[in-house]
Every structure is written in C-alpha cells, then in structure tokens.
C-alpha cells in the first residue's frame, strides 16, 4: 500500500477542506430497526448506490454500529448484521429481566451518525452511541470513521499523516491549551494521541471518550487543530 502527500497547503485547503457537494458519493439518513425491537433506536448515514465504494462505506458504518450494540466479553461476530445485533440486544435484556425481575429499569440504546466532512478524496463520519444496560449511568461513545472516498475503505489513523511524530508535536501543543487542569487526567505528564481523529471544515478534531484519559466526571475531551497547522503533514491513501 502506498501513500502520497497532498499537494500543497493551499491545494489542501481547497481540496480536503472543501464543500460536501464536491464528492460523488451521496448519503441519506436511514432508521434501522426490527419487528421485535423495543429498546434500540438507530439513525445512521447510508451511502447510496450499489457500487463497491458505497458497499464498503456502509460495511464500515455497520461494523461500528454493531460493535456499539455488543454486550458481553466474547468477541463480537463481525459477520452479524445490525438487525441481528438489535435482536440480540433485546434478547439479552429479556433474559436479564427474567433473571432479575425486581429490576424495573429498561435497557436502551440510541445510535446516531452523520457525515461531518466530505471531499473528493476523504469522507469523515461521526457515530455517537448511547447505551444503558441498567448501570448507575449510561455510556456515551463517539467514533470517527475516516474513509477513502475513492475506495470506501477505512483509513487507519497512522495512514492519515506522512510524519506522525511531527503531527504529535502539534497535537500536544493544542491539547495543552485545551486542558485547564491536568490533574484531572489519569497520567497528567504523559501525552497520547487521541484514538478518535475526525475531519471538519475547521480542521482535525481530536476526541477522547470517557475513561480514555480521565475519569467519568471529566466527560468527553475534545479539541480542534486548525487545518492550516496540519496540511503539510497530511497524507492520503493511494487507490493504486
């Protein structure tokens, strides 16, 4: 697999950070459910068309949604559909309710997705999942999907940059500016890149979900690095 740097900072601003209408892939928002579903609500983007690009995009979205509905410690079934996972979520709750009839708190899952950035070369999708299986509080997880617009395949974080070390230096600068009290972090002296990196019209979104680097009380930690700061460090996945 090869990678090529994006042309120049000026070109990237026009190309990567461009209007959604520049990309050929179109999306609609669909609601996914089943006949027996009472607990799960899902509203996610769907890439239109039967071409390979749309199939790949929808497959990547389905993987994230299905993983969000997974309960238990066993490895999720990567081949299971969203509908199958909805049914399993409801079945797990019904079994739980039988075993613990004194528990009156119903489970719930709400999953919403949106296309947050789109260009001829890159599509970035945000999927927010809220699940509550009877604990003290529900759990919110935001996942970013960065997809090659020419193939529909997911781009790993390490493939986004042609110099990850230099990017980490810039990211740490903006991270330090965004954290008012580092004592709230698990390891205040150790910086780590966010596992969730997304694109927007303003730049790169760096997002840490709850418990990733700080306790629940800190909530989701998020900051944006302006596009002009990272343009020269970006790379794209070559389709050949």
PDB file of C-alpha atoms in Angstrom:
ATOM      1  CA  UNK A   1       0.000   0.000   0.000  1.00  0.00           C
ATOM      2  CA  UNK A   2       1.435   3.353  -0.979  1.00  0.00           C
ATOM      3  CA  UNK A   3       0.743   6.885   0.182  1.00  0.00           C
ATOM      4  CA  UNK A   4       1.224  10.289  -1.438  1.00  0.00           C
ATOM      5  CA  UNK A   5       1.448  13.678   0.242  1.00  0.00           C
ATOM      6  CA  UNK A   6      -1.341  16.105  -0.529  1.00  0.00           C
ATOM      7  CA  UNK A   7      -0.050  18.656  -2.960  1.00  0.00           C
ATOM      8  CA  UNK A   8       0.396  21.963  -1.160  1.00  0.00           C
ATOM      9  CA  UNK A   9      -1.155  23.697   1.828  1.00  0.00           C
ATOM     10  CA  UNK A  10      -3.178  25.918  -0.491  1.00  0.00           C
ATOM     11  CA  UNK A  11      -4.443  22.992  -2.544  1.00  0.00           C
ATOM     12  CA  UNK A  12      -5.368  21.026   0.537  1.00  0.00           C
ATOM     13  CA  UNK A  13      -7.459  23.873   1.915  1.00  0.00           C
ATOM     14  CA  UNK A  14      -9.349  23.895  -1.376  1.00  0.00           C
ATOM     15  CA  UNK A  15      -9.484  20.120  -1.772  1.00  0.00           C
ATOM     16  CA  UNK A  16      -9.633  18.409   1.605  1.00  0.00           C
ATOM     17  CA  UNK A  17     -11.400  21.198   3.451  1.00  0.00           C
ATOM     18  CA  UNK A  18     -13.971  21.772   0.736  1.00  0.00           C
ATOM     19  CA  UNK A  19     -17.739  21.639   0.420  1.00  0.00           C
ATOM     20  CA  UNK A  20     -19.610  18.364   0.670  1.00  0.00           C
ATOM     21  CA  UNK A  21     -21.003  18.677  -2.832  1.00  0.00           C
ATOM     22  CA  UNK A  22     -17.527  18.020  -4.322  1.00  0.00           C
ATOM     23  CA  UNK A  23     -17.705  14.286  -3.626  1.00  0.00           C
ATOM     24  CA  UNK A  24     -19.538  11.849  -5.900  1.00  0.00           C
ATOM     25  CA  UNK A  25     -20.905   9.673  -3.090  1.00  0.00           C
ATOM     26  CA  UNK A  26     -24.289  10.788  -1.783  1.00  0.00           C
ATOM     27  CA  UNK A  27     -25.813   9.864   1.568  1.00  0.00           C
ATOM     28  CA  UNK A  28     -29.243   9.536   3.096  1.00  0.00           C
ATOM     29  CA  UNK A  29     -30.153   9.060   6.754  1.00  0.00           C
ATOM     30  CA  UNK A  30     -31.856   5.746   7.459  1.00  0.00           C
ATOM     31  CA  UNK A  31     -33.542   4.322  10.544  1.00  0.00           C
ATOM     32  CA  UNK A  32     -32.700   0.696  11.297  1.00  0.00           C
ATOM     33  CA  UNK A  33     -34.983  -1.422  13.475  1.00  0.00           C
ATOM     34  CA  UNK A  34     -36.698  -4.826  13.679  1.00  0.00           C
ATOM     35  CA  UNK A  35     -40.257  -6.011  14.347  1.00  0.00           C
ATOM     36  CA  UNK A  36     -39.455  -7.086  17.899  1.00  0.00           C
ATOM     37  CA  UNK A  37     -37.309  -4.093  18.823  1.00  0.00           C
ATOM     38  CA  UNK A  38     -38.378  -2.019  21.833  1.00  0.00           C
ATOM     39  CA  UNK A  39     -35.043  -0.791  23.170  1.00  0.00           C
ATOM     40  CA  UNK A  40     -32.858   0.361  20.289  1.00  0.00           C
ATOM     41  CA  UNK A  41     -33.098   3.429  18.043  1.00  0.00           C
ATOM     42  CA  UNK A  42     -30.604   3.808  15.204  1.00  0.00           C
ATOM     43  CA  UNK A  43     -30.330   6.677  12.710  1.00  0.00           C
ATOM     44  CA  UNK A  44     -27.242   6.472  10.518  1.00  0.00           C
ATOM     45  CA  UNK A  45     -25.936   7.644   7.130  1.00  0.00           C
ATOM     46  CA  UNK A  46     -26.197   5.269   4.202  1.00  0.00           C
ATOM     47  CA  UNK A  47     -24.086   5.642   1.082  1.00  0.00           C
ATOM     48  CA  UNK A  48     -26.405   5.438  -1.910  1.00  0.00           C
ATOM     49  CA  UNK A  49     -25.846   3.177  -4.893  1.00  0.00           C
ATOM     50  CA  UNK A  50     -24.806  -0.428  -5.434  1.00  0.00           C
ATOM     51  CA  UNK A  51     -21.212   0.250  -6.415  1.00  0.00           C
ATOM     52  CA  UNK A  52     -18.248  -1.138  -4.498  1.00  0.00           C
ATOM     53  CA  UNK A  53     -17.450   2.226  -2.864  1.00  0.00           C
ATOM     54  CA  UNK A  54     -20.912   2.536  -1.300  1.00  0.00           C
ATOM     55  CA  UNK A  55     -20.862  -1.097  -0.181  1.00  0.00           C
ATOM     56  CA  UNK A  56     -17.513  -0.602   1.537  1.00  0.00           C
ATOM     57  CA  UNK A  57     -18.661   2.591   3.260  1.00  0.00           C
ATOM     58  CA  UNK A  58     -21.869   1.013   4.527  1.00  0.00           C
ATOM     59  CA  UNK A  59     -19.950  -2.035   5.711  1.00  0.00           C
ATOM     60  CA  UNK A  60     -17.624   0.141   7.801  1.00  0.00           C
ATOM     61  CA  UNK A  61     -20.570   2.029   9.305  1.00  0.00           C
ATOM     62  CA  UNK A  62     -22.327  -1.244  10.114  1.00  0.00           C
ATOM     63  CA  UNK A  63     -19.226  -2.552  11.902  1.00  0.00           C
ATOM     64  CA  UNK A  64     -19.164   0.422  14.271  1.00  0.00           C
ATOM     65  CA  UNK A  65     -22.907   0.289  14.952  1.00  0.00           C
ATOM     66  CA  UNK A  66     -22.881  -3.459  15.555  1.00  0.00           C
ATOM     67  CA  UNK A  67     -19.918  -3.171  17.941  1.00  0.00           C
ATOM     68  CA  UNK A  68     -21.813  -0.484  19.882  1.00  0.00           C
ATOM     69  CA  UNK A  69     -24.691  -2.916  20.473  1.00  0.00           C
ATOM     70  CA  UNK A  70     -22.454  -5.779  21.534  1.00  0.00           C
ATOM     71  CA  UNK A  71     -22.884  -6.990  25.108  1.00  0.00           C
ATOM     72  CA  UNK A  72     -20.561  -9.360  26.922  1.00  0.00           C
ATOM     73  CA  UNK A  73     -16.878 -10.150  26.879  1.00  0.00           C
ATOM     74  CA  UNK A  74     -16.842 -12.567  23.969  1.00  0.00           C
ATOM     75  CA  UNK A  75     -15.555 -11.329  20.617  1.00  0.00           C
ATOM     76  CA  UNK A  76     -18.334  -9.697  18.537  1.00  0.00           C
ATOM     77  CA  UNK A  77     -19.439 -11.542  15.408  1.00  0.00           C
ATOM     78  CA  UNK A  78     -18.075  -9.386  12.593  1.00  0.00           C
ATOM     79  CA  UNK A  79     -20.446 -11.037  10.117  1.00  0.00           C
ATOM     80  CA  UNK A  80     -23.629 -10.236  12.052  1.00  0.00           C
ATOM     81  CA  UNK A  81     -25.910  -7.535  10.619  1.00  0.00           C
ATOM     82  CA  UNK A  82     -27.187  -4.510  12.523  1.00  0.00           C
ATOM     83  CA  UNK A  83     -30.649  -6.110  12.619  1.00  0.00           C
ATOM     84  CA  UNK A  84     -29.211  -9.282  14.156  1.00  0.00           C
ATOM     85  CA  UNK A  85     -27.427  -7.226  16.799  1.00  0.00           C
ATOM     86  CA  UNK A  86     -30.626  -5.308  17.583  1.00  0.00           C
ATOM     87  CA  UNK A  87     -32.437  -8.607  18.112  1.00  0.00           C
ATOM     88  CA  UNK A  88     -29.606  -9.888  20.306  1.00  0.00           C
ATOM     89  CA  UNK A  89     -29.658  -6.698  22.413  1.00  0.00           C
ATOM     90  CA  UNK A  90     -33.389  -7.117  23.028  1.00  0.00           C
ATOM     91  CA  UNK A  91     -32.961 -10.826  23.788  1.00  0.00           C
ATOM     92  CA  UNK A  92     -30.183 -10.089  26.276  1.00  0.00           C
ATOM     93  CA  UNK A  93     -32.466  -7.622  28.055  1.00  0.00           C
ATOM     94  CA  UNK A  94     -35.399 -10.047  28.145  1.00  0.00           C
ATOM     95  CA  UNK A  95     -33.145 -12.731  29.649  1.00  0.00           C
ATOM     96  CA  UNK A  96     -31.840 -10.221  32.191  1.00  0.00           C
ATOM     97  CA  UNK A  97     -35.387  -9.156  33.137  1.00  0.00           C
ATOM     98  CA  UNK A  98     -36.354 -12.793  33.741  1.00  0.00           C
ATOM     99  CA  UNK A  99     -33.314 -13.398  35.935  1.00  0.00           C
ATOM    100  CA  UNK A 100     -33.744 -10.141  37.855  1.00  0.00           C
ATOM    101  CA  UNK A 101     -37.486  -9.370  37.879  1.00  0.00           C
ATOM    102  CA  UNK A 102     -37.031  -6.826  40.675  1.00  0.00           C
ATOM    103  CA  UNK A 103     -35.081  -4.580  38.294  1.00  0.00           C
ATOM    104  CA  UNK A 104     -37.525  -2.148  36.686  1.00  0.00           C
ATOM    105  CA  UNK A 105     -35.024  -0.062  34.739  1.00  0.00           C
ATOM    106  CA  UNK A 106     -35.221  -0.878  30.997  1.00  0.00           C
ATOM    107  CA  UNK A 107     -32.136  -1.025  28.845  1.00  0.00           C
ATOM    108  CA  UNK A 108     -31.796   1.368  25.943  1.00  0.00           C
ATOM    109  CA  UNK A 109     -29.506   2.154  23.033  1.00  0.00           C
ATOM    110  CA  UNK A 110     -29.505   5.272  20.860  1.00  0.00           C
ATOM    111  CA  UNK A 111     -27.085   5.437  17.930  1.00  0.00           C
ATOM    112  CA  UNK A 112     -26.880   8.433  15.592  1.00  0.00           C
ATOM    113  CA  UNK A 113     -24.451   9.074  12.764  1.00  0.00           C
ATOM    114  CA  UNK A 114     -23.664  11.938  10.421  1.00  0.00           C
ATOM    115  CA  UNK A 115     -21.230  12.832   7.666  1.00  0.00           C
ATOM    116  CA  UNK A 116     -19.116  15.607   9.196  1.00  0.00           C
ATOM    117  CA  UNK A 117     -16.748  16.138   6.269  1.00  0.00           C
ATOM    118  CA  UNK A 118     -16.670  15.139   2.617  1.00  0.00           C
ATOM    119  CA  UNK A 119     -14.258  15.855  -0.232  1.00  0.00           C
ATOM    120  CA  UNK A 120     -13.248  14.068  -3.458  1.00  0.00           C
ATOM    121  CA  UNK A 121     -10.615  12.129  -1.501  1.00  0.00           C
ATOM    122  CA  UNK A 122     -11.892  11.796   2.060  1.00  0.00           C
ATOM    123  CA  UNK A 123     -15.162  11.147   3.883  1.00  0.00           C
ATOM    124  CA  UNK A 124     -15.329  11.562   7.663  1.00  0.00           C
ATOM    125  CA  UNK A 125     -18.293  10.165   9.595  1.00  0.00           C
ATOM    126  CA  UNK A 126     -19.159  10.600  13.267  1.00  0.00           C
ATOM    127  CA  UNK A 127     -21.185   7.924  15.080  1.00  0.00           C
ATOM    128  CA  UNK A 128     -22.471   8.671  18.585  1.00  0.00           C
ATOM    129  CA  UNK A 129     -23.772   5.764  20.637  1.00  0.00           C
ATOM    130  CA  UNK A 130     -25.541   5.955  23.983  1.00  0.00           C
ATOM    131  CA  UNK A 131     -26.189   2.686  25.780  1.00  0.00           C
ATOM    132  CA  UNK A 132     -27.598   1.986  29.205  1.00  0.00           C
ATOM    133  CA  UNK A 133     -27.832  -1.574  30.460  1.00  0.00           C
ATOM    134  CA  UNK A 134     -29.001  -0.758  33.952  1.00  0.00           C
ATOM    135  CA  UNK A 135     -25.886   0.736  35.484  1.00  0.00           C
ATOM    136  CA  UNK A 136     -25.558   3.912  37.510  1.00  0.00           C
ATOM    137  CA  UNK A 137     -25.428   5.902  34.297  1.00  0.00           C
ATOM    138  CA  UNK A 138     -25.434   5.381  30.566  1.00  0.00           C
ATOM    139  CA  UNK A 139     -22.322   5.319  28.415  1.00  0.00           C
ATOM    140  CA  UNK A 140     -21.729   7.697  25.504  1.00  0.00           C
ATOM    141  CA  UNK A 141     -19.085   6.797  22.917  1.00  0.00           C
ATOM    142  CA  UNK A 142     -18.242   8.849  19.824  1.00  0.00           C
ATOM    143  CA  UNK A 143     -16.448   7.105  16.964  1.00  0.00           C
ATOM    144  CA  UNK A 144     -14.935   8.784  13.901  1.00  0.00           C
ATOM    145  CA  UNK A 145     -14.676   6.915  10.612  1.00  0.00           C
ATOM    146  CA  UNK A 146     -12.236   8.296   8.033  1.00  0.00           C
ATOM    147  CA  UNK A 147     -12.852   6.705   4.650  1.00  0.00           C
ATOM    148  CA  UNK A 148     -11.033   6.839   1.327  1.00  0.00           C
ATOM    149  CA  UNK A 149     -13.630   8.421  -0.982  1.00  0.00           C
ATOM    150  CA  UNK A 150     -12.120   6.572  -3.951  1.00  0.00           C
ATOM    151  CA  UNK A 151     -12.493   3.094  -2.431  1.00  0.00           C
ATOM    152  CA  UNK A 152     -14.834   3.450   0.551  1.00  0.00           C
ATOM    153  CA  UNK A 153     -12.309   1.671   2.757  1.00  0.00           C
ATOM    154  CA  UNK A 154     -11.369   2.872   6.217  1.00  0.00           C
ATOM    155  CA  UNK A 155      -8.146   4.837   6.657  1.00  0.00           C
ATOM    156  CA  UNK A 156      -6.259   3.956   9.838  1.00  0.00           C
ATOM    157  CA  UNK A 157      -5.043   6.873  11.950  1.00  0.00           C
ATOM    158  CA  UNK A 158      -1.392   6.148  11.205  1.00  0.00           C
ATOM    159  CA  UNK A 159      -2.178   6.371   7.491  1.00  0.00           C
ATOM    160  CA  UNK A 160      -3.532   9.911   7.783  1.00  0.00           C
ATOM    161  CA  UNK A 161      -0.100  11.512   8.202  1.00  0.00           C
ATOM    162  CA  UNK A 162       3.177  11.462   6.358  1.00  0.00           C
ATOM    163  CA  UNK A 163       5.006  12.413   9.567  1.00  0.00           C
ATOM    164  CA  UNK A 164       3.146  11.208  12.644  1.00  0.00           C
ATOM    165  CA  UNK A 165       5.849  12.375  15.061  1.00  0.00           C
ATOM    166  CA  UNK A 166       5.610  15.967  13.828  1.00  0.00           C
ATOM    167  CA  UNK A 167       1.829  15.769  13.997  1.00  0.00           C
ATOM    168  CA  UNK A 168       2.017  14.506  17.574  1.00  0.00           C
ATOM    169  CA  UNK A 169       4.117  17.553  18.499  1.00  0.00           C
ATOM    170  CA  UNK A 170       1.475  19.917  17.083  1.00  0.00           C
ATOM    171  CA  UNK A 171      -1.352  17.937  18.666  1.00  0.00           C
ATOM    172  CA  UNK A 172       0.274  18.112  22.086  1.00  0.00           C
ATOM    173  CA  UNK A 173       0.510  21.904  21.813  1.00  0.00           C
ATOM    174  CA  UNK A 174      -3.227  22.243  21.207  1.00  0.00           C
ATOM    175  CA  UNK A 175      -4.001  19.571  23.796  1.00  0.00           C
ATOM    176  CA  UNK A 176      -2.085  21.514  26.459  1.00  0.00           C
ATOM    177  CA  UNK A 177      -4.007  24.669  25.559  1.00  0.00           C
ATOM    178  CA  UNK A 178      -7.363  22.893  25.857  1.00  0.00           C
ATOM    179  CA  UNK A 179      -6.808  21.291  29.286  1.00  0.00           C
ATOM    180  CA  UNK A 180      -7.320  23.744  32.125  1.00  0.00           C
ATOM    181  CA  UNK A 181      -6.383  21.349  34.921  1.00  0.00           C
ATOM    182  CA  UNK A 182      -4.106  18.439  34.036  1.00  0.00           C
ATOM    183  CA  UNK A 183      -4.577  16.986  37.494  1.00  0.00           C
ATOM    184  CA  UNK A 184      -7.926  15.670  36.283  1.00  0.00           C
ATOM    185  CA  UNK A 185      -6.104  13.304  33.884  1.00  0.00           C
ATOM    186  CA  UNK A 186      -5.091   9.744  34.731  1.00  0.00           C
ATOM    187  CA  UNK A 187      -1.496  10.409  33.643  1.00  0.00           C
ATOM    188  CA  UNK A 188      -1.057  14.208  33.507  1.00  0.00           C
ATOM    189  CA  UNK A 189       2.593  14.024  32.424  1.00  0.00           C
ATOM    190  CA  UNK A 190       2.088  11.538  29.596  1.00  0.00           C
ATOM    191  CA  UNK A 191       0.538  12.763  26.346  1.00  0.00           C
ATOM    192  CA  UNK A 192      -1.079  10.286  23.993  1.00  0.00           C
ATOM    193  CA  UNK A 193      -2.751  10.900  20.654  1.00  0.00           C
ATOM    194  CA  UNK A 194      -6.499  10.511  20.603  1.00  0.00           C
ATOM    195  CA  UNK A 195      -7.782   7.248  19.181  1.00  0.00           C
ATOM    196  CA  UNK A 196     -10.565   9.242  17.521  1.00  0.00           C
ATOM    197  CA  UNK A 197      -9.429  11.696  14.843  1.00  0.00           C
ATOM    198  CA  UNK A 198     -12.043  13.297  12.606  1.00  0.00           C
ATOM    199  CA  UNK A 199     -12.141  15.972   9.918  1.00  0.00           C
ATOM    200  CA  UNK A 200     -14.308  19.069   9.809  1.00  0.00           C
ATOM    201  CA  UNK A 201     -14.349  22.281   7.801  1.00  0.00           C
ATOM    202  CA  UNK A 202     -12.304  23.906  10.587  1.00  0.00           C
ATOM    203  CA  UNK A 203      -9.594  21.256  10.867  1.00  0.00           C
ATOM    204  CA  UNK A 204      -8.817  17.989  12.633  1.00  0.00           C
ATOM    205  CA  UNK A 205     -10.970  17.007  15.614  1.00  0.00           C
ATOM    206  CA  UNK A 206      -9.126  15.157  18.369  1.00  0.00           C
ATOM    207  CA  UNK A 207     -11.519  13.373  20.708  1.00  0.00           C
ATOM    208  CA  UNK A 208     -11.018  11.302  23.861  1.00  0.00           C
ATOM    209  CA  UNK A 209     -14.041   9.332  25.020  1.00  0.00           C
ATOM    210  CA  UNK A 210     -14.993   8.992  28.678  1.00  0.00           C
ATOM    211  CA  UNK A 211     -12.468   6.977  30.730  1.00  0.00           C
ATOM    212  CA  UNK A 212      -9.888   7.125  27.909  1.00  0.00           C
ATOM    213  CA  UNK A 213      -7.540   9.585  29.636  1.00  0.00           C
ATOM    214  CA  UNK A 214      -9.662  10.910  32.527  1.00  0.00           C
ATOM    215  CA  UNK A 215     -12.429   9.750  34.908  1.00  0.00           C
ATOM    216  CA  UNK A 216     -16.139   9.841  34.077  1.00  0.00           C
ATOM    217  CA  UNK A 217     -16.552  13.243  35.734  1.00  0.00           C
ATOM    218  CA  UNK A 218     -14.278  14.822  33.099  1.00  0.00           C
ATOM    219  CA  UNK A 219     -16.620  13.776  30.309  1.00  0.00           C
ATOM    220  CA  UNK A 220     -15.576  13.695  26.666  1.00  0.00           C
ATOM    221  CA  UNK A 221     -12.428  15.733  25.957  1.00  0.00           C
ATOM    222  CA  UNK A 222     -12.264  17.311  22.504  1.00  0.00           C
ATOM    223  CA  UNK A 223     -10.230  19.945  20.692  1.00  0.00           C
ATOM    224  CA  UNK A 224      -9.659  21.017  17.086  1.00  0.00           C
ATOM    225  CA  UNK A 225      -6.364  21.656  15.315  1.00  0.00           C
ATOM    226  CA  UNK A 226      -6.799  24.274  12.542  1.00  0.00           C
ATOM    227  CA  UNK A 227      -6.415  22.948   9.013  1.00  0.00           C
ATOM    228  CA  UNK A 228      -3.511  25.231   8.159  1.00  0.00           C
ATOM    229  CA  UNK A 229      -1.490  23.798  11.050  1.00  0.00           C
ATOM    230  CA  UNK A 230      -1.544  20.235   9.737  1.00  0.00           C
ATOM    231  CA  UNK A 231      -1.975  20.488   5.962  1.00  0.00           C
ATOM    232  CA  UNK A 232       1.693  19.809   5.243  1.00  0.00           C
ATOM    233  CA  UNK A 233       1.621  16.652   7.418  1.00  0.00           C
ATOM    234  CA  UNK A 234      -1.449  15.036   5.858  1.00  0.00           C
ATOM    235  CA  UNK A 235      -1.259  12.053   3.518  1.00  0.00           C
ATOM    236  CA  UNK A 236      -3.940  10.161   1.661  1.00  0.00           C
ATOM    237  CA  UNK A 237      -4.312   6.507   0.849  1.00  0.00           C
ATOM    238  CA  UNK A 238      -3.425   5.920  -2.778  1.00  0.00           C
ATOM    239  CA  UNK A 239      -6.116   3.948  -4.672  1.00  0.00           C
ATOM    240  CA  UNK A 240      -3.432   2.038  -6.555  1.00  0.00           C
TER     241      UNK A 240
END
